[in-house]
Amino acid sequence: MPELPEMENYKKLLTEKIAEKTIMNAMIKREKSINVPIKTFQQQVHSQKIISIERRAKHLLFHLENGYILLLHLMLGGWMYYGNEEDKPDRSIQVELYFGDNSLYFIGLRLGYLHLFTKKEVDSELSDLGPEPLDINFSLNAFQDLTKGKKGKLKTTLVDQKFLAGIGNCYSDEICFEAQLLPTRTMNNLNDQEVVQLYHAIRSVLPTATEHGGYMENPLFTNDQKTGGVSNFLKVYDREGESCKRCGATILFKEVSSRKCFYCTGCQH
DNA sequence: AGGGCAACCCGGACGC
DNA sequence: TGCGTCCGGGTTGCCC
């Protein structure tokens, strides 16, 4: 569920909170969330400073002083909270990183995980990912090259992490809406102009959503005014039956490649 | 290459 | 209130 904008928002806010802070302890309440024995995990992160936080696709990478990296994927419904014992959410917490005053809580990890890896292992884990859509080097030209030979549905292609990294179900619909293209169109019948529209839609929807704090339901910390703010700005996602903000037609819903898909036939073609 | 599908997992929603 | 059932969602892997 959390996609590029949500993770980018987390990255920015968390960097302000925990960069340069030292992990005093790690509490593992659900062993499946990690990839090594609990003791090993605790030993490797103990007394380690968080050097930096990086985002790649829908992952966050917490870089530790000793070169190890905590690789986070929230998958479906995972989220985080930074605070103390008193204001922590009343939800099932799978992992807690304790910083001496506050803790970073990892909540609702089902298929999600926080894995301890070396740099080399992380590179291997992430090696199949496509380019970062907001990378400065990801030019229109690069996108045009990427789309060459692609035949699948627009929707299916956009959420394919090997094609582009970080786009999920919500923003694939929003991007198609912005580009005024139906998600069911196939890549090989887009004309040159439509490929350009698609590129610009990707490059505008994702940063805008990030600026508005993504669509996470829960704040990252007390008085967090940023996280979750984008919900009111979404144009089609989860808006079945509502009228289109651009043309007034009714937003439709149907399943595309076994995914929820929202679109407007009034102005998407 | 793309499409379809099952498996993974469990909190939350829903029904009785 | 409480218990049982089912669903969802990103990702991987397998098959057609």
PDB file of C-alpha atoms (C1' of nucleotides) in Angstrom:
ATOM      1  CA  MET A   1       0.000   0.000   0.000  1.00  0.00           C
ATOM      2  CA  PRO A   2       2.629   2.553   0.851  1.00  0.00           C
ATOM      3  CA  GLU A   3       4.164   3.613  -2.440  1.00  0.00           C
ATOM      4  CA  LEU A   4       6.930   5.967  -3.488  1.00  0.00           C
ATOM      5  CA  PRO A   5       5.374   9.200  -2.117  1.00  0.00           C
ATOM      6  CA  GLU A   6       4.526   7.627   1.250  1.00  0.00           C
ATOM      7  CA  MET A   7       8.028   6.207   1.641  1.00  0.00           C
ATOM      8  CA  GLU A   8       9.650   9.440   0.490  1.00  0.00           C
ATOM      9  CA  ASN A   9       7.570  11.320   3.060  1.00  0.00           C
ATOM     10  CA  TYR A  10       8.669   8.854   5.753  1.00  0.00           C
ATOM     11  CA  LYS A  11      12.265   9.236   4.659  1.00  0.00           C
ATOM     12  CA  LYS A  12      12.204  13.017   4.934  1.00  0.00           C
ATOM     13  CA  LEU A  13      10.403  13.162   8.281  1.00  0.00           C
ATOM     14  CA  LEU A  14      12.388  10.310   9.817  1.00  0.00           C
ATOM     15  CA  THR A  15      15.687  11.813   8.732  1.00  0.00           C
ATOM     16  CA  GLU A  16      14.812  14.903  10.792  1.00  0.00           C
ATOM     17  CA  LYS A  17      13.974  12.695  13.766  1.00  0.00           C
ATOM     18  CA  ILE A  18      16.581   9.957  13.914  1.00  0.00           C
ATOM     19  CA  ALA A  19      19.562  10.765  11.686  1.00  0.00           C
ATOM     20  CA  GLU A  20      22.654  10.753  13.924  1.00  0.00           C
ATOM     21  CA  LYS A  21      20.710   9.053  16.702  1.00  0.00           C
ATOM     22  CA  THR A  22      21.981   5.837  18.221  1.00  0.00           C
ATOM     23  CA  ILE A  23      19.972   2.640  18.523  1.00  0.00           C
ATOM     24  CA  MET A  24      20.149   1.608  22.174  1.00  0.00           C
ATOM     25  CA  ASN A  25      18.148  -1.555  21.788  1.00  0.00           C
ATOM     26  CA  ALA A  26      15.951  -3.472  19.382  1.00  0.00           C
ATOM     27  CA  MET A  27      12.832  -5.318  20.532  1.00  0.00           C
ATOM     28  CA  ILE A  28      11.543  -7.986  18.211  1.00  0.00           C
ATOM     29  CA  LYS A  29       7.999  -9.049  18.947  1.00  0.00           C
ATOM     30  CA  ARG A  30       7.523 -10.984  15.761  1.00  0.00           C
ATOM     31  CA  GLU A  31      10.504 -12.986  14.609  1.00  0.00           C
ATOM     32  CA  LYS A  32       9.200 -13.383  11.068  1.00  0.00           C
ATOM     33  CA  SER A  33       9.655  -9.661  10.491  1.00  0.00           C
ATOM     34  CA  ILE A  34      13.427 -10.053  10.511  1.00  0.00           C
ATOM     35  CA  ASN A  35      15.801 -12.330   8.623  1.00  0.00           C
ATOM     36  CA  VAL A  36      18.369 -13.343  11.230  1.00  0.00           C
ATOM     37  CA  PRO A  37      18.154 -14.712  14.777  1.00  0.00           C
ATOM     38  CA  ILE A  38      16.926 -12.093  17.252  1.00  0.00           C
ATOM     39  CA  LYS A  39      20.239 -12.121  19.150  1.00  0.00           C
ATOM     40  CA  THR A  40      22.212 -11.500  15.977  1.00  0.00           C
ATOM     41  CA  PHE A  41      19.916  -8.670  14.979  1.00  0.00           C
ATOM     42  CA  GLN A  42      20.208  -7.037  18.382  1.00  0.00           C
ATOM     43  CA  GLN A  43      23.981  -7.374  18.488  1.00  0.00           C
ATOM     44  CA  GLN A  44      24.445  -5.858  15.036  1.00  0.00           C
ATOM     45  CA  VAL A  45      22.249  -2.809  15.632  1.00  0.00           C
ATOM     46  CA  HIS A  46      23.165  -2.181  19.278  1.00  0.00           C
ATOM     47  CA  SER A  47      24.924   1.164  19.826  1.00  0.00           C
ATOM     48  CA  GLN A  48      24.815   1.837  16.096  1.00  0.00           C
ATOM     49  CA  LYS A  49      24.206   5.348  14.870  1.00  0.00           C
ATOM     50  CA  ILE A  50      21.764   5.859  11.996  1.00  0.00           C
ATOM     51  CA  ILE A  51      24.037   7.481   9.423  1.00  0.00           C
ATOM     52  CA  SER A  52      21.376   8.185   6.838  1.00  0.00           C
ATOM     53  CA  ILE A  53      18.052   7.025   5.496  1.00  0.00           C
ATOM     54  CA  GLU A  54      17.695   6.282   1.811  1.00  0.00           C
ATOM     55  CA  ARG A  55      14.674   5.355  -0.282  1.00  0.00           C
ATOM     56  CA  ARG A  56      14.736   2.953  -3.187  1.00  0.00           C
ATOM     57  CA  ALA A  57      11.391   2.041  -4.799  1.00  0.00           C
ATOM     58  CA  LYS A  58       9.036   1.332  -1.898  1.00  0.00           C
ATOM     59  CA  HIS A  59      11.910   0.414   0.419  1.00  0.00           C
ATOM     60  CA  LEU A  60      13.671   2.457   3.059  1.00  0.00           C
ATOM     61  CA  LEU A  61      17.308   1.746   3.805  1.00  0.00           C
ATOM     62  CA  PHE A  62      18.560   2.662   7.266  1.00  0.00           C
ATOM     63  CA  HIS A  63      22.345   2.933   6.978  1.00  0.00           C
ATOM     64  CA  LEU A  64      24.172   2.021  10.166  1.00  0.00           C
ATOM     65  CA  GLU A  65      27.619   3.100  11.317  1.00  0.00           C
ATOM     66  CA  ASN A  66      29.021  -0.415  10.996  1.00  0.00           C
ATOM     67  CA  GLY A  67      28.096  -0.665   7.318  1.00  0.00           C
ATOM     68  CA  TYR A  68      25.049  -2.822   7.865  1.00  0.00           C
ATOM     69  CA  ILE A  69      21.737  -1.716   6.412  1.00  0.00           C
ATOM     70  CA  LEU A  70      18.208  -2.243   7.712  1.00  0.00           C
ATOM     71  CA  LEU A  71      16.060  -2.809   4.652  1.00  0.00           C
ATOM     72  CA  LEU A  72      12.402  -1.996   5.234  1.00  0.00           C
ATOM     73  CA  HIS A  73       9.421  -2.917   3.095  1.00  0.00           C
ATOM     74  CA  LEU A  74       6.000  -2.128   4.554  1.00  0.00           C
ATOM     75  CA  MET A  75       4.115  -4.187   1.949  1.00  0.00           C
ATOM     76  CA  LEU A  76       0.399  -4.038   2.686  1.00  0.00           C
ATOM     77  CA  GLY A  77      -0.755  -1.959   5.566  1.00  0.00           C
ATOM     78  CA  GLY A  78       2.563  -1.624   7.358  1.00  0.00           C
ATOM     79  CA  TRP A  79       3.315   1.723   8.967  1.00  0.00           C
ATOM     80  CA  MET A  80       5.623   3.417  11.442  1.00  0.00           C
ATOM     81  CA  TYR A  81       5.331   5.550  14.531  1.00  0.00           C
ATOM     82  CA  TYR A  82       8.048   7.554  16.252  1.00  0.00           C
ATOM     83  CA  GLY A  83       7.381   8.398  19.876  1.00  0.00           C
ATOM     84  CA  ASN A  84       7.541   7.073  23.401  1.00  0.00           C
ATOM     85  CA  GLU A  85       5.934   4.375  25.489  1.00  0.00           C
ATOM     86  CA  GLU A  86       3.070   6.689  26.442  1.00  0.00           C
ATOM     87  CA  ASP A  87       1.884   7.897  23.083  1.00  0.00           C
ATOM     88  CA  LYS A  88       2.664   4.815  21.026  1.00  0.00           C
ATOM     89  CA  PRO A  89      -0.319   3.469  19.054  1.00  0.00           C
ATOM     90  CA  ASP A  90      -2.434   0.747  20.566  1.00  0.00           C
ATOM     91  CA  ARG A  91      -1.716  -1.656  17.734  1.00  0.00           C
ATOM     92  CA  SER A  92       0.324  -4.774  17.346  1.00  0.00           C
ATOM     93  CA  ILE A  93       3.956  -3.715  17.118  1.00  0.00           C
ATOM     94  CA  GLN A  94       6.331  -6.154  15.469  1.00  0.00           C
ATOM     95  CA  VAL A  95       9.657  -4.374  15.857  1.00  0.00           C
ATOM     96  CA  GLU A  96      10.803  -1.483  18.027  1.00  0.00           C
ATOM     97  CA  LEU A  97      14.073   0.420  17.711  1.00  0.00           C
ATOM     98  CA  TYR A  98      14.793   2.238  20.959  1.00  0.00           C
ATOM     99  CA  PHE A  99      16.825   5.433  20.790  1.00  0.00           C
ATOM    100  CA  GLY A 100      17.109   6.168  24.503  1.00  0.00           C
ATOM    101  CA  ASP A 101      14.215   8.638  24.601  1.00  0.00           C
ATOM    102  CA  ASN A 102      11.836   7.786  21.796  1.00  0.00           C
ATOM    103  CA  SER A 103      11.392   4.639  19.775  1.00  0.00           C
ATOM    104  CA  LEU A 104      10.634   3.922  16.163  1.00  0.00           C
ATOM    105  CA  TYR A 105       7.774   1.417  16.083  1.00  0.00           C
ATOM    106  CA  PHE A 106       7.080  -0.825  13.093  1.00  0.00           C
ATOM    107  CA  ILE A 107       3.393  -1.656  13.039  1.00  0.00           C
ATOM    108  CA  GLY A 108       1.108  -3.848  10.964  1.00  0.00           C
ATOM    109  CA  LEU A 109       3.891  -5.683   9.187  1.00  0.00           C
ATOM    110  CA  ARG A 110       2.255  -8.757   7.741  1.00  0.00           C
ATOM    111  CA  LEU A 111       4.207  -9.559   4.678  1.00  0.00           C
ATOM    112  CA  GLY A 112       6.360  -6.528   5.447  1.00  0.00           C
ATOM    113  CA  TYR A 113       9.841  -6.863   6.898  1.00  0.00           C
ATOM    114  CA  LEU A 114      12.888  -5.177   8.408  1.00  0.00           C
ATOM    115  CA  HIS A 115      15.876  -7.148   7.188  1.00  0.00           C
ATOM    116  CA  LEU A 116      19.496  -6.791   8.253  1.00  0.00           C
ATOM    117  CA  PHE A 117      21.851  -6.878   5.276  1.00  0.00           C
ATOM    118  CA  THR A 118      25.314  -5.932   4.143  1.00  0.00           C
ATOM    119  CA  LYS A 119      25.590  -3.397   1.337  1.00  0.00           C
ATOM    120  CA  LYS A 120      26.323  -6.215  -1.081  1.00  0.00           C
ATOM    121  CA  GLU A 121      23.258  -8.171  -0.028  1.00  0.00           C
ATOM    122  CA  VAL A 122      21.016  -5.115  -0.378  1.00  0.00           C
ATOM    123  CA  ASP A 123      22.336  -4.462  -3.877  1.00  0.00           C
ATOM    124  CA  SER A 124      21.493  -8.020  -4.795  1.00  0.00           C
ATOM    125  CA  GLU A 125      18.026  -7.805  -3.187  1.00  0.00           C
ATOM    126  CA  LEU A 126      17.201  -4.671  -5.152  1.00  0.00           C
ATOM    127  CA  SER A 127      18.928  -5.544  -8.404  1.00  0.00           C
ATOM    128  CA  ASP A 128      15.754  -6.291 -10.362  1.00  0.00           C
ATOM    129  CA  LEU A 129      14.173  -2.901  -9.760  1.00  0.00           C
ATOM    130  CA  GLY A 130      13.587  -0.543 -12.651  1.00  0.00           C
ATOM    131  CA  PRO A 131      14.714   3.095 -12.671  1.00  0.00           C
ATOM    132  CA  GLU A 132      13.597   5.652 -10.094  1.00  0.00           C
ATOM    133  CA  PRO A 133      10.945   7.762 -11.845  1.00  0.00           C
ATOM    134  CA  LEU A 134      12.043  10.951 -10.074  1.00  0.00           C
ATOM    135  CA  ASP A 135      15.752  10.473 -10.688  1.00  0.00           C
ATOM    136  CA  ILE A 136      17.248  13.505 -12.383  1.00  0.00           C
ATOM    137  CA  ASN A 137      18.656  11.222 -15.063  1.00  0.00           C
ATOM    138  CA  PHE A 138      15.252   9.757 -15.824  1.00  0.00           C
ATOM    139  CA  SER A 139      14.606  11.948 -18.837  1.00  0.00           C
ATOM    140  CA  LEU A 140      11.801  11.831 -21.356  1.00  0.00           C
ATOM    141  CA  ASN A 141      14.269  10.149 -23.645  1.00  0.00           C
ATOM    142  CA  ALA A 142      15.018   7.467 -21.066  1.00  0.00           C
ATOM    143  CA  PHE A 143      11.289   6.862 -20.617  1.00  0.00           C
ATOM    144  CA  GLN A 144      10.703   6.599 -24.354  1.00  0.00           C
ATOM    145  CA  ASP A 145      13.458   3.979 -24.554  1.00  0.00           C
ATOM    146  CA  LEU A 146      11.910   2.095 -21.647  1.00  0.00           C
ATOM    147  CA  THR A 147       8.481   1.928 -23.295  1.00  0.00           C
ATOM    148  CA  LYS A 148       9.843   0.531 -26.550  1.00  0.00           C
ATOM    149  CA  GLY A 149       8.654  -3.023 -27.134  1.00  0.00           C
ATOM    150  CA  LYS A 150       6.242  -2.904 -24.179  1.00  0.00           C
ATOM    151  CA  LYS A 151       2.895  -4.478 -24.944  1.00  0.00           C
ATOM    152  CA  GLY A 152       1.041  -4.870 -21.666  1.00  0.00           C
ATOM    153  CA  LYS A 153      -1.734  -2.775 -20.211  1.00  0.00           C
ATOM    154  CA  LEU A 154      -0.808   0.693 -19.011  1.00  0.00           C
ATOM    155  CA  LYS A 155      -1.945  -0.080 -15.480  1.00  0.00           C
ATOM    156  CA  THR A 156      -0.064  -3.373 -15.302  1.00  0.00           C
ATOM    157  CA  THR A 157       3.096  -1.833 -16.707  1.00  0.00           C
ATOM    158  CA  LEU A 158       3.102   1.114 -14.307  1.00  0.00           C
ATOM    159  CA  VAL A 159       2.907  -1.109 -11.229  1.00  0.00           C
ATOM    160  CA  ASP A 160       5.616  -3.436 -12.526  1.00  0.00           C
ATOM    161  CA  GLN A 161       8.643  -2.730 -10.311  1.00  0.00           C
ATOM    162  CA  LYS A 162      11.004  -4.010 -12.979  1.00  0.00           C
ATOM    163  CA  PHE A 163       9.681  -1.371 -15.377  1.00  0.00           C
ATOM    164  CA  LEU A 164       9.640   1.584 -12.984  1.00  0.00           C
ATOM    165  CA  ALA A 165      10.324   1.455  -9.258  1.00  0.00           C
ATOM    166  CA  GLY A 166       7.902   2.697  -6.625  1.00  0.00           C
ATOM    167  CA  ILE A 167       4.523   3.023  -8.315  1.00  0.00           C
ATOM    168  CA  GLY A 168       1.650   0.999  -6.825  1.00  0.00           C
ATOM    169  CA  ASN A 169      -2.060   0.648  -7.243  1.00  0.00           C
ATOM    170  CA  CYS A 170      -3.118   4.114  -6.136  1.00  0.00           C
ATOM    171  CA  TYR A 171      -0.653   6.233  -8.064  1.00  0.00           C
ATOM    172  CA  SER A 172      -0.885   4.146 -11.228  1.00  0.00           C
ATOM    173  CA  ASP A 173      -4.547   5.199 -11.413  1.00  0.00           C
ATOM    174  CA  GLU A 174      -3.704   8.802 -10.554  1.00  0.00           C
ATOM    175  CA  ILE A 175      -0.984   8.898 -13.206  1.00  0.00           C
ATOM    176  CA  CYS A 176      -3.319   7.520 -15.879  1.00  0.00           C
ATOM    177  CA  PHE A 177      -5.907  10.121 -14.915  1.00  0.00           C
ATOM    178  CA  GLU A 178      -3.383  12.940 -15.066  1.00  0.00           C
ATOM    179  CA  ALA A 179      -2.216  11.714 -18.490  1.00  0.00           C
ATOM    180  CA  GLN A 180      -5.881  11.429 -19.595  1.00  0.00           C
ATOM    181  CA  LEU A 181      -5.255   7.842 -20.663  1.00  0.00           C
ATOM    182  CA  LEU A 182      -7.373   4.813 -19.816  1.00  0.00           C
ATOM    183  CA  PRO A 183      -5.472   2.319 -17.623  1.00  0.00           C
ATOM    184  CA  THR A 184      -6.660  -0.488 -19.903  1.00  0.00           C
ATOM    185  CA  ARG A 185      -4.884   0.919 -22.956  1.00  0.00           C
ATOM    186  CA  THR A 186      -1.911  -1.125 -24.073  1.00  0.00           C
ATOM    187  CA  MET A 187       1.575   0.336 -24.176  1.00  0.00           C
ATOM    188  CA  ASN A 188       2.108  -0.502 -27.828  1.00  0.00           C
ATOM    189  CA  ASN A 189      -0.867   1.501 -29.025  1.00  0.00           C
ATOM    190  CA  LEU A 190       0.129   4.719 -27.289  1.00  0.00           C
ATOM    191  CA  ASN A 191       1.227   7.310 -29.821  1.00  0.00           C
ATOM    192  CA  ASP A 192       4.301   9.496 -29.333  1.00  0.00           C
ATOM    193  CA  GLN A 193       2.305  12.324 -27.814  1.00  0.00           C
ATOM    194  CA  GLU A 194       0.611   9.981 -25.347  1.00  0.00           C
ATOM    195  CA  VAL A 195       3.963   8.614 -24.188  1.00  0.00           C
ATOM    196  CA  VAL A 196       5.027  12.199 -23.531  1.00  0.00           C
ATOM    197  CA  GLN A 197       1.811  12.829 -21.571  1.00  0.00           C
ATOM    198  CA  LEU A 198       2.437   9.701 -19.538  1.00  0.00           C
ATOM    199  CA  TYR A 199       5.976  10.766 -18.711  1.00  0.00           C
ATOM    200  CA  HIS A 200       4.879  14.197 -17.551  1.00  0.00           C
ATOM    201  CA  ALA A 201       2.058  12.686 -15.510  1.00  0.00           C
ATOM    202  CA  ILE A 202       4.516  10.417 -13.686  1.00  0.00           C
ATOM    203  CA  ARG A 203       6.839  13.332 -13.035  1.00  0.00           C
ATOM    204  CA  SER A 204       4.060  15.525 -11.685  1.00  0.00           C
ATOM    205  CA  VAL A 205       1.806  13.129  -9.736  1.00  0.00           C
ATOM    206  CA  LEU A 206       4.546  11.523  -7.624  1.00  0.00           C
ATOM    207  CA  PRO A 207       6.267  14.718  -6.388  1.00  0.00           C
ATOM    208  CA  THR A 208       2.925  16.427  -5.754  1.00  0.00           C
ATOM    209  CA  ALA A 209       1.743  13.472  -3.677  1.00  0.00           C
ATOM    210  CA  THR A 210       5.029  13.492  -1.755  1.00  0.00           C
ATOM    211  CA  GLU A 211       4.714  17.212  -0.999  1.00  0.00           C
ATOM    212  CA  HIS A 212       1.252  16.596   0.406  1.00  0.00           C
ATOM    213  CA  GLY A 213       2.485  13.810   2.670  1.00  0.00           C
ATOM    214  CA  GLY A 214       1.153  10.740   0.866  1.00  0.00           C
ATOM    215  CA  TYR A 215      -1.978   8.873   1.843  1.00  0.00           C
ATOM    216  CA  MET A 216      -0.955   7.001   5.021  1.00  0.00           C
ATOM    217  CA  GLU A 217      -3.784   6.950   7.555  1.00  0.00           C
ATOM    218  CA  ASN A 218      -1.677   7.359  10.663  1.00  0.00           C
ATOM    219  CA  PRO A 219       0.636  10.197  11.641  1.00  0.00           C
ATOM    220  CA  LEU A 220       4.332   9.387  12.091  1.00  0.00           C
ATOM    221  CA  PHE A 221       4.537  11.261  15.401  1.00  0.00           C
ATOM    222  CA  THR A 222       2.489  13.536  17.676  1.00  0.00           C
ATOM    223  CA  ASN A 223       1.427  16.712  15.872  1.00  0.00           C
ATOM    224  CA  ASP A 224       2.587  15.362  12.525  1.00  0.00           C
ATOM    225  CA  GLN A 225       0.649  17.671  10.180  1.00  0.00           C
ATOM    226  CA  LYS A 226       2.226  16.336   7.045  1.00  0.00           C
ATOM    227  CA  THR A 227       1.638  12.596   6.730  1.00  0.00           C
ATOM    228  CA  GLY A 228      -1.601  11.583   5.031  1.00  0.00           C
ATOM    229  CA  GLY A 229      -2.443  14.977   3.595  1.00  0.00           C
ATOM    230  CA  VAL A 230      -2.693  13.827   0.010  1.00  0.00           C
ATOM    231  CA  SER A 231      -5.977  11.963   0.430  1.00  0.00           C
ATOM    232  CA  ASN A 232      -8.047  15.012  -0.463  1.00  0.00           C
ATOM    233  CA  PHE A 233      -5.997  15.562  -3.571  1.00  0.00           C
ATOM    234  CA  LEU A 234      -6.510  12.116  -5.086  1.00  0.00           C
ATOM    235  CA  LYS A 235      -8.602  12.445  -8.244  1.00  0.00           C
ATOM    236  CA  VAL A 236      -9.814   8.921  -8.937  1.00  0.00           C
ATOM    237  CA  TYR A 237      -8.433   6.368  -6.477  1.00  0.00           C
ATOM    238  CA  ASP A 238     -11.178   4.994  -4.210  1.00  0.00           C
ATOM    239  CA  ARG A 239     -13.645   7.506  -5.660  1.00  0.00           C
ATOM    240  CA  GLU A 240     -16.016   5.152  -7.452  1.00  0.00           C
ATOM    241  CA  GLY A 241     -19.353   6.866  -8.101  1.00  0.00           C
ATOM    242  CA  GLU A 242     -18.071  10.362  -7.365  1.00  0.00           C
ATOM    243  CA  SER A 243     -18.008  12.942 -10.107  1.00  0.00           C
ATOM    244  CA  CYS A 244     -14.768  13.591 -11.919  1.00  0.00           C
ATOM    245  CA  LYS A 245     -12.981  16.732 -10.779  1.00  0.00           C
ATOM    246  CA  ARG A 246     -11.966  17.472 -14.350  1.00  0.00           C
ATOM    247  CA  CYS A 247     -15.051  16.727 -16.469  1.00  0.00           C
ATOM    248  CA  GLY A 248     -17.874  15.866 -14.060  1.00  0.00           C
ATOM    249  CA  ALA A 249     -18.508  12.360 -15.372  1.00  0.00           C
ATOM    250  CA  THR A 250     -18.854   9.500 -12.893  1.00  0.00           C
ATOM    251  CA  ILE A 251     -15.676   7.756 -11.719  1.00  0.00           C
ATOM    252  CA  LEU A 252     -15.841   4.082 -12.591  1.00  0.00           C
ATOM    253  CA  PHE A 253     -14.320   1.036 -10.951  1.00  0.00           C
ATOM    254  CA  LYS A 254     -13.330  -2.293 -12.341  1.00  0.00           C
ATOM    255  CA  GLU A 255     -10.777  -4.977 -11.753  1.00  0.00           C
ATOM    256  CA  VAL A 256      -7.787  -4.877 -14.064  1.00  0.00           C
ATOM    257  CA  SER A 257      -5.253  -7.717 -13.842  1.00  0.00           C
ATOM    258  CA  SER A 258      -6.763  -8.617 -10.454  1.00  0.00           C
ATOM    259  CA  ARG A 259      -6.229  -5.108  -9.079  1.00  0.00           C
ATOM    260  CA  LYS A 260      -8.608  -2.335  -8.113  1.00  0.00           C
ATOM    261  CA  CYS A 261      -8.710   0.236 -10.866  1.00  0.00           C
ATOM    262  CA  PHE A 262     -10.467   3.631 -10.888  1.00  0.00           C
ATOM    263  CA  TYR A 263     -10.825   5.856 -13.920  1.00  0.00           C
ATOM    264  CA  CYS A 264     -13.029   8.337 -15.757  1.00  0.00           C
ATOM    265  CA  THR A 265     -14.294   7.516 -19.228  1.00  0.00           C
ATOM    266  CA  GLY A 266     -15.345  11.145 -19.659  1.00  0.00           C
ATOM    267  CA  CYS A 267     -11.825  12.497 -19.995  1.00  0.00           C
ATOM    268  CA  GLN A 268      -9.492   9.495 -20.135  1.00  0.00           C
ATOM    269  CA  HIS A 269      -9.186   7.950 -23.574  1.00  0.00           C
TER     270      HIS A 269
ATOM    271  C1'  DA B   1       6.612 -11.147 -23.193  1.00  0.00           C
ATOM    272  C1'  DG B   2       2.442 -10.919 -20.981  1.00  0.00           C
ATOM    273  C1'  DG B   3      -1.375 -12.785 -18.381  1.00  0.00           C
ATOM    274  C1'  DG B   4      -3.305 -15.558 -14.766  1.00  0.00           C
ATOM    275  C1'  DC B   5      -2.977 -17.486 -10.426  1.00  0.00           C
ATOM    276  C1'  DA B   6      -1.558 -19.307  -5.916  1.00  0.00           C
ATOM    277  C1'  DA B   7       1.085 -18.513  -1.892  1.00  0.00           C
ATOM    278  C1'  DC B   8       2.711 -15.649   1.671  1.00  0.00           C
ATOM    279  C1'  DC B   9       0.392 -13.164   6.327  1.00  0.00           C
ATOM    280  C1'  DC B  10      -2.794 -11.478   9.803  1.00  0.00           C
ATOM    281  C1'  DG B  11      -5.477  -7.149  11.261  1.00  0.00           C
ATOM    282  C1'  DG B  12      -9.755  -5.641  10.480  1.00  0.00           C
ATOM    283  C1'  DA B  13     -14.296  -5.904   8.763  1.00  0.00           C
ATOM    284  C1'  DC B  14     -18.345  -8.349   8.685  1.00  0.00           C
ATOM    285  C1'  DG B  15     -21.943 -11.795   9.934  1.00  0.00           C
ATOM    286  C1'  DC B  16     -24.369 -14.353  13.164  1.00  0.00           C
TER     287       DC B  16
ATOM    288  C1'  DT C   1     -19.951  -8.920  23.739  1.00  0.00           C
ATOM    289  C1'  DG C   2     -17.756 -12.794  21.239  1.00  0.00           C
ATOM    290  C1'  DC C   3     -16.562 -15.926  17.997  1.00  0.00           C
ATOM    291  C1'  DG C   4     -15.827 -17.485  13.276  1.00  0.00           C
ATOM    292  C1'  DT C   5     -14.936 -16.371   8.529  1.00  0.00           C
ATOM    293  C1'  DC C   6     -13.179 -13.902   4.845  1.00  0.00           C
ATOM    294  C1'  DC C   7     -10.669 -10.380   2.478  1.00  0.00           C
ATOM    295  C1'  DG C   8      -7.010  -7.489   0.954  1.00  0.00           C
ATOM    296  C1'  DG C   9      -2.656  -6.152  -0.901  1.00  0.00           C
ATOM    297  C1'  DG C  10       2.726  -6.167  -2.978  1.00  0.00           C
ATOM    298  C1'  DT C  11       5.658  -9.509  -4.307  1.00  0.00           C
ATOM    299  C1'  DT C  12       7.435 -13.869  -6.001  1.00  0.00           C
ATOM    300  C1'  DG C  13       7.337 -17.839  -8.586  1.00  0.00           C
ATOM    301  C1'  DC C  14       5.242 -20.906 -11.674  1.00  0.00           C
ATOM    302  C1'  DC C  15       2.666 -22.145 -15.696  1.00  0.00           C
ATOM    303  C1'  DC C  16       0.449 -21.298 -20.141  1.00  0.00           C
TER     304       DC C  16
END
